[in-house]
Coordinates of C-alpha atoms (C1' of nucleotides) in Angstrom, one line a residue:
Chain A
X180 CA 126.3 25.7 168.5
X181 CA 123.4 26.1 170.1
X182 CA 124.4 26.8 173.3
X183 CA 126.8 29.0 173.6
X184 CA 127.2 32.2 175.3
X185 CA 130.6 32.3 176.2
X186 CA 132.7 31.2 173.1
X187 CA 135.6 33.7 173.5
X188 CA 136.1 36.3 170.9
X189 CA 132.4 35.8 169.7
X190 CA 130.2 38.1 171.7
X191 CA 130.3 41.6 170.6
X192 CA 129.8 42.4 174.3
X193 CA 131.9 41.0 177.4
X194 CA 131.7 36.9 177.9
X195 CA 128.7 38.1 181.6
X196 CA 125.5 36.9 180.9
X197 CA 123.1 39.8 181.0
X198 CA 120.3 39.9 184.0
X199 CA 116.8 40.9 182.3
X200 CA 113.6 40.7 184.4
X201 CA 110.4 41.1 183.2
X202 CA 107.9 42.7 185.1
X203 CA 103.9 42.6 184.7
X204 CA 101.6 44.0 186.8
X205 CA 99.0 41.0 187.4
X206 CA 95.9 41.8 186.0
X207 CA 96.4 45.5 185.4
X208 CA 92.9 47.0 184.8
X209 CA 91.1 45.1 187.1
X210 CA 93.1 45.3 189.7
X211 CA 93.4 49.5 189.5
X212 CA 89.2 49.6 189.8
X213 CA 90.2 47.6 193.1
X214 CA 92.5 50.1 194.2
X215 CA 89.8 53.0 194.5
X216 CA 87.0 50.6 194.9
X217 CA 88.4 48.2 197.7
X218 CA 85.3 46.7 198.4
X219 CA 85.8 45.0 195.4
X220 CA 89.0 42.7 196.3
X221 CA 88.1 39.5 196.5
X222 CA 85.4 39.6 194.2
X223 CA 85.2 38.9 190.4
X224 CA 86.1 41.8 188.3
X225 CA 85.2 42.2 184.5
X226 CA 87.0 45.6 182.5
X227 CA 85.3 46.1 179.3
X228 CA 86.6 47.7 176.5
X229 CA 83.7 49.2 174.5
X230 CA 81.8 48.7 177.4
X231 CA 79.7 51.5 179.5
X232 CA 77.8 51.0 182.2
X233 CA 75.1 48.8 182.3
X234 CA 74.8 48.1 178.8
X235 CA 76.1 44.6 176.9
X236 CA 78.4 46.2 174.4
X237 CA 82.0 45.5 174.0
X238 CA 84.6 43.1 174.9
X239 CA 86.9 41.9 178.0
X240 CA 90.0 43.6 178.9
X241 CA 90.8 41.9 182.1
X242 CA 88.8 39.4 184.1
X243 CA 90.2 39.0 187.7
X244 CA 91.3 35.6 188.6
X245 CA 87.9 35.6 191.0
X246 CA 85.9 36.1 187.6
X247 CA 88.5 33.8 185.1
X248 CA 87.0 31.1 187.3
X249 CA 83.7 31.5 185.8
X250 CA 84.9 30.8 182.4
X251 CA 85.3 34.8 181.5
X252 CA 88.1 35.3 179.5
X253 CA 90.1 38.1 177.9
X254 CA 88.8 39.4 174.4
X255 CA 85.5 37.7 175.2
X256 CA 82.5 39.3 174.0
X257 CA 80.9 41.5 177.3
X258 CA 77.6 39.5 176.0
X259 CA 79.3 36.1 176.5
X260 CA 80.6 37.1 179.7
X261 CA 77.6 38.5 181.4
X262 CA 75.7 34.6 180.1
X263 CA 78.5 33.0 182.3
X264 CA 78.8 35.5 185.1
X265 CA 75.9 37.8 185.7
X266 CA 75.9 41.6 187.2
X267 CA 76.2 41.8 191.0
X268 CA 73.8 44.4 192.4
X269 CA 76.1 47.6 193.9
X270 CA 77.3 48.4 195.4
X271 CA 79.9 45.9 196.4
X272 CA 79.4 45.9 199.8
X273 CA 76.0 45.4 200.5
X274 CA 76.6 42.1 198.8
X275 CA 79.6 41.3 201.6
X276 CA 78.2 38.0 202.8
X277 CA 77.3 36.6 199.4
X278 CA 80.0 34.2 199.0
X279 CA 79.4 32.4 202.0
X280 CA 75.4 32.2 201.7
X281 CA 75.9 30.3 198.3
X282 CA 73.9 32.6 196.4
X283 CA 74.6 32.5 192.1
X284 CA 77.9 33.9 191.6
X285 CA 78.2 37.5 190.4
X286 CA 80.6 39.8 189.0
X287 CA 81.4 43.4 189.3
X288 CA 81.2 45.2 185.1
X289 CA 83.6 48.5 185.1
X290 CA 84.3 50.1 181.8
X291 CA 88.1 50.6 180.6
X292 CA 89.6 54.3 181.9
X293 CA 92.9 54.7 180.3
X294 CA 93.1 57.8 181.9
X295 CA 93.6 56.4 185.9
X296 CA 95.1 53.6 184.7
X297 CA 97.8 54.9 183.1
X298 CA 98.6 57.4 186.2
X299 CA 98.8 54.6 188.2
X300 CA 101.5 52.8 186.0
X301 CA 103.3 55.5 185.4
X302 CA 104.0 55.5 189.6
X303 CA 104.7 51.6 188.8
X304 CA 107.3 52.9 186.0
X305 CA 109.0 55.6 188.0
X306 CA 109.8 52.8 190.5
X307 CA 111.0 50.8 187.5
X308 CA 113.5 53.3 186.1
X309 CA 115.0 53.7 189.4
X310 CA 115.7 49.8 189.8
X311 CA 117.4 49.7 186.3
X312 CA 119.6 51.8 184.3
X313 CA 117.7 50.7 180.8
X314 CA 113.8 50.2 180.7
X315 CA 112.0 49.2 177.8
X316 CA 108.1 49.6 178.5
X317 CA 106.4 47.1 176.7
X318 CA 102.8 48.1 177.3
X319 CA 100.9 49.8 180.2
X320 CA 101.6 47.0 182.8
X321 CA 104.7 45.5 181.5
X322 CA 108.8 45.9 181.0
X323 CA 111.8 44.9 180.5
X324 CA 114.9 45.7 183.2
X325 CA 118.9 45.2 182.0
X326 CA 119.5 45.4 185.7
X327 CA 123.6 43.2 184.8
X328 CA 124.9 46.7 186.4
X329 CA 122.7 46.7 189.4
X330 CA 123.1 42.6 190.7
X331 CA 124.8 39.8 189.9
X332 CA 123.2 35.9 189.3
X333 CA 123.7 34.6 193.1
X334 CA 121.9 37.5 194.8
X335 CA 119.6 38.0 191.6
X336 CA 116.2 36.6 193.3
X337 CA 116.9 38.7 195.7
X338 CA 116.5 42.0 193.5
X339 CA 113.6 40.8 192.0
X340 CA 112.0 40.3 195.5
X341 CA 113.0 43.8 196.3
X342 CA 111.4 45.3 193.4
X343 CA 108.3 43.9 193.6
X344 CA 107.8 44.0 197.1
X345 CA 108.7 48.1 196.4
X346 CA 105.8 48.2 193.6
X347 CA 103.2 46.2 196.9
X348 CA 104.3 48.8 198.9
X349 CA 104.2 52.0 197.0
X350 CA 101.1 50.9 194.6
X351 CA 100.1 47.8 196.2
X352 CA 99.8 45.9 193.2
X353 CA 101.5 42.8 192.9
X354 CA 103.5 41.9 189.8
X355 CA 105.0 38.7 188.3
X356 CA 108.4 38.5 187.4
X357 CA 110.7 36.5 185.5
X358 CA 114.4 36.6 185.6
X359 CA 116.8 35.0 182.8
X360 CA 119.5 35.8 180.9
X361 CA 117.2 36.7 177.7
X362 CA 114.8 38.9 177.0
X363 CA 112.3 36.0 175.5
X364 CA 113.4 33.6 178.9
X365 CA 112.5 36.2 181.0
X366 CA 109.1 37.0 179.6
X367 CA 107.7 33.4 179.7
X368 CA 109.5 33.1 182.9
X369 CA 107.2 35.7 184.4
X370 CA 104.0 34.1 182.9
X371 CA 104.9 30.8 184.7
X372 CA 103.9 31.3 188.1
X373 CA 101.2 34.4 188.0
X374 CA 99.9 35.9 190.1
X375 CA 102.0 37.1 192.4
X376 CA 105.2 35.1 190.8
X377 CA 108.9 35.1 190.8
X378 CA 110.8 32.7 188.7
X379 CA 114.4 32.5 188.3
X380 CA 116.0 30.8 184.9
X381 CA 119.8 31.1 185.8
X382 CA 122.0 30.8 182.6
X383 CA 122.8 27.5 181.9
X384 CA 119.3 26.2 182.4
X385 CA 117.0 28.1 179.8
X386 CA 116.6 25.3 177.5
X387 CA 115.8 23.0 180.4
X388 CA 112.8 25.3 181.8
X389 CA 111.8 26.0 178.1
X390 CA 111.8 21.9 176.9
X391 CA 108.7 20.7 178.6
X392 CA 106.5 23.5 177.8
X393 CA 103.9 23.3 175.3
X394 CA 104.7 25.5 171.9
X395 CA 101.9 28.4 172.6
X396 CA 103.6 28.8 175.7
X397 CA 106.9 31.0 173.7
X398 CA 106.4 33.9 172.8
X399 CA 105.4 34.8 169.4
X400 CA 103.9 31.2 168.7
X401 CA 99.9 32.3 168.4
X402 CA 97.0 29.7 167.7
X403 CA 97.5 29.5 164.2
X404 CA 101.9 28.8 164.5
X405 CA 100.8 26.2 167.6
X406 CA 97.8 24.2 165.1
X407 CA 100.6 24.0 162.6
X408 CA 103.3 22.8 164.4
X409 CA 101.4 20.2 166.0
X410 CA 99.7 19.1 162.8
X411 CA 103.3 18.3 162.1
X412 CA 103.9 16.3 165.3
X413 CA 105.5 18.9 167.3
X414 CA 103.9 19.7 170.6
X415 CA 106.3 21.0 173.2
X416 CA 109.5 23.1 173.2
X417 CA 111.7 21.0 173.3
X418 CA 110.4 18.9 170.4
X419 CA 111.1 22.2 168.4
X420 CA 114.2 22.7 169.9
X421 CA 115.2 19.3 167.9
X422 CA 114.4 20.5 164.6
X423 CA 116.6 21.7 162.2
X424 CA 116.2 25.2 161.6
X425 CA 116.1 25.0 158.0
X426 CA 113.5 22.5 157.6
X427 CA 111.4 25.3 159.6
X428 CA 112.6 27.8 157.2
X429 CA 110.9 26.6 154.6
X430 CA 107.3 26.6 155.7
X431 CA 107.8 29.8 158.2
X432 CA 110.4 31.2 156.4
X433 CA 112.5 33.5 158.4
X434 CA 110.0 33.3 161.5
X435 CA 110.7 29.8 161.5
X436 CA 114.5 29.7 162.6
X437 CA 113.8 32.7 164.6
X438 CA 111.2 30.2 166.7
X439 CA 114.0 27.3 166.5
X440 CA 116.7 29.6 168.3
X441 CA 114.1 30.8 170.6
X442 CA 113.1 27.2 171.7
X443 CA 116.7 26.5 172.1
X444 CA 117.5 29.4 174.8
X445 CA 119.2 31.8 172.4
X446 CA 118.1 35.1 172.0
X447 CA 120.8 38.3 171.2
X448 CA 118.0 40.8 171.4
X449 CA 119.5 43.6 174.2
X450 CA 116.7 45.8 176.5
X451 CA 116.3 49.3 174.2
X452 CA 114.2 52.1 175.4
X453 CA 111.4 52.4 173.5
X454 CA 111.8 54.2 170.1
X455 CA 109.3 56.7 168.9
X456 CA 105.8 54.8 167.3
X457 CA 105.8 53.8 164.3
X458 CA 102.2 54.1 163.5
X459 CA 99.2 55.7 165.0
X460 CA 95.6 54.7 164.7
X461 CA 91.6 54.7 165.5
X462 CA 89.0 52.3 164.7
X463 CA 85.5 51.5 166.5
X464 CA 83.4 48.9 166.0
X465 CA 79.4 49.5 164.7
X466 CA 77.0 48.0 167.2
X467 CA 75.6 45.9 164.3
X468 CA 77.1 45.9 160.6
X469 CA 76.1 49.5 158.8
X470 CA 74.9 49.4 155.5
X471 CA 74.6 53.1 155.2
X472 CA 77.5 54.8 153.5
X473 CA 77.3 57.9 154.7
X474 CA 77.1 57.0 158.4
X475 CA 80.0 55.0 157.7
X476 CA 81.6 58.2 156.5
X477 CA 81.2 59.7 159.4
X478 CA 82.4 57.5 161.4
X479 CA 85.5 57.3 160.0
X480 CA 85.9 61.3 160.0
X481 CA 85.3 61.0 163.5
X482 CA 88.1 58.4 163.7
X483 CA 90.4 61.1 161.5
X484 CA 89.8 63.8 163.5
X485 CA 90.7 61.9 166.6
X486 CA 94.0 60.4 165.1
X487 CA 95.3 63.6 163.7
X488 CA 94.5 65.5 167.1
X489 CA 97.1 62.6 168.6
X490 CA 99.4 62.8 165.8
X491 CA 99.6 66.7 165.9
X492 CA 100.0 66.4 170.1
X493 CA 103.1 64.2 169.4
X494 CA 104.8 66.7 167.0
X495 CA 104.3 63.6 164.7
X496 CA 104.1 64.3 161.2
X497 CA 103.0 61.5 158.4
X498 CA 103.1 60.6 155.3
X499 CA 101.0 57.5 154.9
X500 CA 97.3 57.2 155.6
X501 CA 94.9 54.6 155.5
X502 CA 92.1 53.4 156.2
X503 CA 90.6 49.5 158.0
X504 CA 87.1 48.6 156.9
X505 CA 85.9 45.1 158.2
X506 CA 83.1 43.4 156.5
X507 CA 81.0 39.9 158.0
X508 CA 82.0 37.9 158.9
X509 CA 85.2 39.0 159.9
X510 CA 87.3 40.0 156.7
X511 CA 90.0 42.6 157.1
X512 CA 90.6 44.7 154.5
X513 CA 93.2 47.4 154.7
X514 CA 93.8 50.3 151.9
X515 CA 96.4 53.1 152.4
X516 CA 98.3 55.9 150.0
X517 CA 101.3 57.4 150.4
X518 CA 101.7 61.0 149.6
X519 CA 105.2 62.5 148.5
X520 CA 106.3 64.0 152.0
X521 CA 105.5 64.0 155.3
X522 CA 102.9 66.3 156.3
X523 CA 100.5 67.2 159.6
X524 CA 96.9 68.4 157.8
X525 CA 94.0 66.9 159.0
X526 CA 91.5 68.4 156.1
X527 CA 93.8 66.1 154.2
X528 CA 93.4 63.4 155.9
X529 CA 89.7 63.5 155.7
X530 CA 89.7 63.6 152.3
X531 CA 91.9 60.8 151.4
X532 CA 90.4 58.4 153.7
X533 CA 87.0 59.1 152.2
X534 CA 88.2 58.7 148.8
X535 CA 89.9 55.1 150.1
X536 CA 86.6 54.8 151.8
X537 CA 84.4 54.7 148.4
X538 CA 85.8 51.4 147.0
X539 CA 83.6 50.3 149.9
X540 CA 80.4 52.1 149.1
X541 CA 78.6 49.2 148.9
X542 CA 79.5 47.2 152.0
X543 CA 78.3 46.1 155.2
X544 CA 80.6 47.1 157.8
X545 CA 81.3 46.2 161.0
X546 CA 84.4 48.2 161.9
X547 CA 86.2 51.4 160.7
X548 CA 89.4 51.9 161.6
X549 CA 92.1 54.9 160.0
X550 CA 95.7 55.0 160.7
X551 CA 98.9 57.2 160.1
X552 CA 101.8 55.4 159.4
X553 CA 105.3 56.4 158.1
X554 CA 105.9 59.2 160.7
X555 CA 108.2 61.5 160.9
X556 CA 108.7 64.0 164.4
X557 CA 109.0 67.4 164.3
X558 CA 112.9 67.7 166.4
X559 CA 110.8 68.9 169.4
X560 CA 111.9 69.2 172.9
X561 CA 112.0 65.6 174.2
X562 CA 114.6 65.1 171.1
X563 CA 118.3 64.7 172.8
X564 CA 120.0 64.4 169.9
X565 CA 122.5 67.4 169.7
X566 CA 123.8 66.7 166.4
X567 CA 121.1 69.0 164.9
X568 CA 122.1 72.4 165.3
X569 CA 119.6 73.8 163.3
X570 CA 116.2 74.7 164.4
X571 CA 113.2 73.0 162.5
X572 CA 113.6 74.3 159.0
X573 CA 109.1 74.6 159.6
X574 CA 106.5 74.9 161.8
X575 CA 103.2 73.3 161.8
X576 CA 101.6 76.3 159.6
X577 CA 104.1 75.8 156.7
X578 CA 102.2 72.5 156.0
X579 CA 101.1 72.3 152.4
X580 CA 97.4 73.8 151.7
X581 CA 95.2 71.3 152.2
X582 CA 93.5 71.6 148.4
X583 CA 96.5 70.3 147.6
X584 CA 94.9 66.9 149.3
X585 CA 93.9 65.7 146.2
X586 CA 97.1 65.9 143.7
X587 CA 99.4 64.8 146.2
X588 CA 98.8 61.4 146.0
X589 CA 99.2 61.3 142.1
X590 CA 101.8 64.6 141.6
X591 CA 105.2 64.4 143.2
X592 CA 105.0 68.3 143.2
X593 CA 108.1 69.2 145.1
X594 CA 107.2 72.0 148.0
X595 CA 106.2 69.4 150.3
X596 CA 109.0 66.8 150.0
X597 CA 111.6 69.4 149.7
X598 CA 110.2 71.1 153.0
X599 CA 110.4 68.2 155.1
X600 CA 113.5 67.1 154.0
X601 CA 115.1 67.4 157.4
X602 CA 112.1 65.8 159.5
X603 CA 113.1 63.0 157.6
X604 CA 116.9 63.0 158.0
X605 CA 116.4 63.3 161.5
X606 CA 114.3 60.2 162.2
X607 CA 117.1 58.0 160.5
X608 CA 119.1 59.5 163.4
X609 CA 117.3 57.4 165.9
X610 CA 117.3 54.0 164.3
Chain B
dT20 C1' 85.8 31.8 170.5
dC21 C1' 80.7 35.0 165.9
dT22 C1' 85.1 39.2 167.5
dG23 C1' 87.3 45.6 171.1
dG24 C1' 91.2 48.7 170.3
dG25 C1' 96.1 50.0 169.7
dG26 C1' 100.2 48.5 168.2
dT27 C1' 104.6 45.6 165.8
dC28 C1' 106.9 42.9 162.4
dC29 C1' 107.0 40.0 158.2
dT30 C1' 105.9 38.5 153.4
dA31 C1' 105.0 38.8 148.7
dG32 C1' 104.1 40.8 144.3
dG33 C1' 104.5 44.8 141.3
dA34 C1' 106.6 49.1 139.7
dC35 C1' 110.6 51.3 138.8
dC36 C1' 115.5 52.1 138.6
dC37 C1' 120.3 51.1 137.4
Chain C
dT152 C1' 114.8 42.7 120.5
dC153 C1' 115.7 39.8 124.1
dT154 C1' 117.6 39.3 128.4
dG155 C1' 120.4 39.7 133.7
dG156 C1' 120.6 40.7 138.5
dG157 C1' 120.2 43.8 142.3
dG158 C1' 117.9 47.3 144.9
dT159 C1' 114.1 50.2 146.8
dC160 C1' 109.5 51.7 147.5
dC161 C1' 104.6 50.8 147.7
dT162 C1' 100.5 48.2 148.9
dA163 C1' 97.7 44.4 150.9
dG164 C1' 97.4 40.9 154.0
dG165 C1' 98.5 38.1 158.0
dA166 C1' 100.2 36.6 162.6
dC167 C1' 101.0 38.1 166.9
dC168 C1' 101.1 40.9 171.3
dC169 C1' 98.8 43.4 175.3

DNA sequence: TCTGGGGTCCTAGGACCC
DNA sequence: TCTGGGGTCCTAGGACCC
């Protein structure tokens, strides 16, 4: 039962076990400031997030291996990082001979750019796509290939040698990949021997690879599944792989049988494209908690303004907004409303995150955040579905007025639901 | 671990409907 | 007046991922 992949009649596809790599680029950021800045290979390499030049603000992104050997680690505060690792002087090269002279070790500071980054995956993609008919980008340095088409198990390393060696080549960055027969076997497959790694899991030995691996090491287990599960006595894979899935079901609940199967090799999930986002937001942190309201305020109007430019460039329409607002020491509070159709007006937007704003008048907050959610897209051009012969019913100026922003929380008036109507129909289309 | 930013999915209670 | 059971939507929070 919990093995078994080829019970005839079962599968809903044929009885072949799929291939799936998973590809990710080793670490990403850093090593795109090395691939305009090559005097920095070799050296330690901090990205910060939040971080500009020179200054101590912010957080890590990526630490090159060069820098995680100082103790530098990702989500660490740039502060913390610069205590265990200090600036280098620039530039790089001068410094050439460091190393070997035994000064203090020193570390390079670059600030996040999206921006170059992404071009640069986007070449890593495009070699992606044509190694696999389906793709599912995970993030900005990592995917999923369904490459069963394209190789079969004996001559499987193989492929995944030749598409990494094409990404050293054309990019020269060097990726880790995993290869298994699962989506979740394939991704902690790729983990297991980074940088640089390949690691095969052929079918019939997933659950042996997964046993002796400590719980954190799956995917979806975080610090606060792993803490639990060993304060019940459960400290590697395979140990959960024993349990019954039921007695996990009652303190994870539905989570908990999902981590049981996991642990056990199975996993039915297939490799989809992905879908259209599901949410869209903004939030920046305050260098120090703000007590002033009003600056507060205009923080998060900054925030709206930027979130509705991205929500209007992705023909996305919305129907949910809400606002984060994090207070000391670190608590997360969320508020949102839902108005009665989906709509794309920003001078809305303003107003009904500063009205979900005022319950915190009185606060000290560290971190603003707003977000869309519940979207809806305009059938623009990137659509393929042809089942909708009709052109959009709208366009972006038959939005509601915006002084309608403050009834349409609390009235169900009907021009904007009945307008939108078809936005709506059409996103069903793609689930 | 004194904490950056952008996401996804799940849970649980309450309102409301039939 | 008291009482079922099923379903959906909304909101708030939490865990996790990169």
């Amino acid at each position: 039962m919990d093995r078994g992949p080829t019970l005839p009649g079962v599968g809903d596809e044929d009885d072949e076990d799929a291939i799936i790599l998973h590809v990710d680029l080793d670490c990403f950021y850093a090593a795109c400031e090395r691939l305009r800045e090559p005097a920095l290979d070799g050296e330690p390499v901090v990205v910060g997030m939040g971080y500009e030049a020179g200054q101590t603000n912010g957080a890590v992104a990526t630490a090159s291996y060069e820098a995680r050997e100082h103790g530098i680690e990702s989500a660490q505060a740039i502060t913390t990082a610069l205590e265990r690792l200090p600036r280098a002087t620039e530039p790089p090269d001068a410094s050439a001979d460091r190393g070997a002279s035994g000064e203090e070790p020193a570390g390079y500071y670059r600030p996040v750019d999206m921006e170059y980054y992404e071009s640069v995956g986007a070449e890593v993609k495009a070699i992606l796509h044509d190694c696999a008919d389906v793709v599912r980008e995970v993030s900005i340095d990592e995917a999923y290939l369904d490459v069963t088409e394209q190789t079969a198990w004996p001559v499987a390393e193989g492929f995944a040698r030749h598409v990494k060696q094409r990404i050293e080549r054309d990019v020269r960055l060097t990726a880790s990949i995993g290869v298994a027969p699962t989506m979740h076997a394939a991704k902690v497959a790729s983990d297991h021997d980074k940088p640089d790694g390949l690691v095969v899991v052929e079918p019939g030995d997933v659950r042996s690879f997964l046993a002796p691996l400590s719980v954190e090491e799956l995917h979806g287990i975080g610090p606060v599944t792993a803490r639990e599960l060993r304060a019940d006595g459960v400290e590697t894979v395979g140990e959960l792989a024993e349990l019954e899935p039921t007695e996990l079901a009652d303190e994870y609940g539905q989570r908990g049988m999902e981590l049981v199967a996991r642990a056990r090799g199975i996993d039915d999930r297939t490799v989809e494209p992905r879908g259209r986002p599901k949410s869209l937001s903004r939030e920046s942190a305050f260098d120090e908690p703000e007590d002033d309201h009003q600056a507060v305020t205009t923080r998060v109007r900054m925030l709206a303004d930027a979130v509705t430019d991205r929500a209007t460039s992705k023909d996305a329409l919305y129907r949910t907004i809400g606002v984060k607002v994090v207070t000391p020491p670190f608590d997360i509070n969320t508020r949102e409303r839902s108005l009665p159709g989906p709509v794309d007006d920003p001078d809305l937007v303003e107003e009904v995150t500063a009205e979900l704003l005022s319950e915190f008048e009185d606060a000290r907050v560290r971190k603003v955040g707003v977000r869309l959610s519940n979207l809806s897209f305009e059938e623009g051009d990137q659509a393929t579905l042809d089942s909708w012969d009709e052109p959009p019913a709208e366009s972006e100026d038959q939005k509601p007025d915006s002084n309608h922003g403050r009834s349409a929380g609390d009235q169900s008036t009907s021009e904007t639901s009945s307008s939108t109507v078809e936005g709506q129909a059409s996103l069903s289309e793609f689930e």
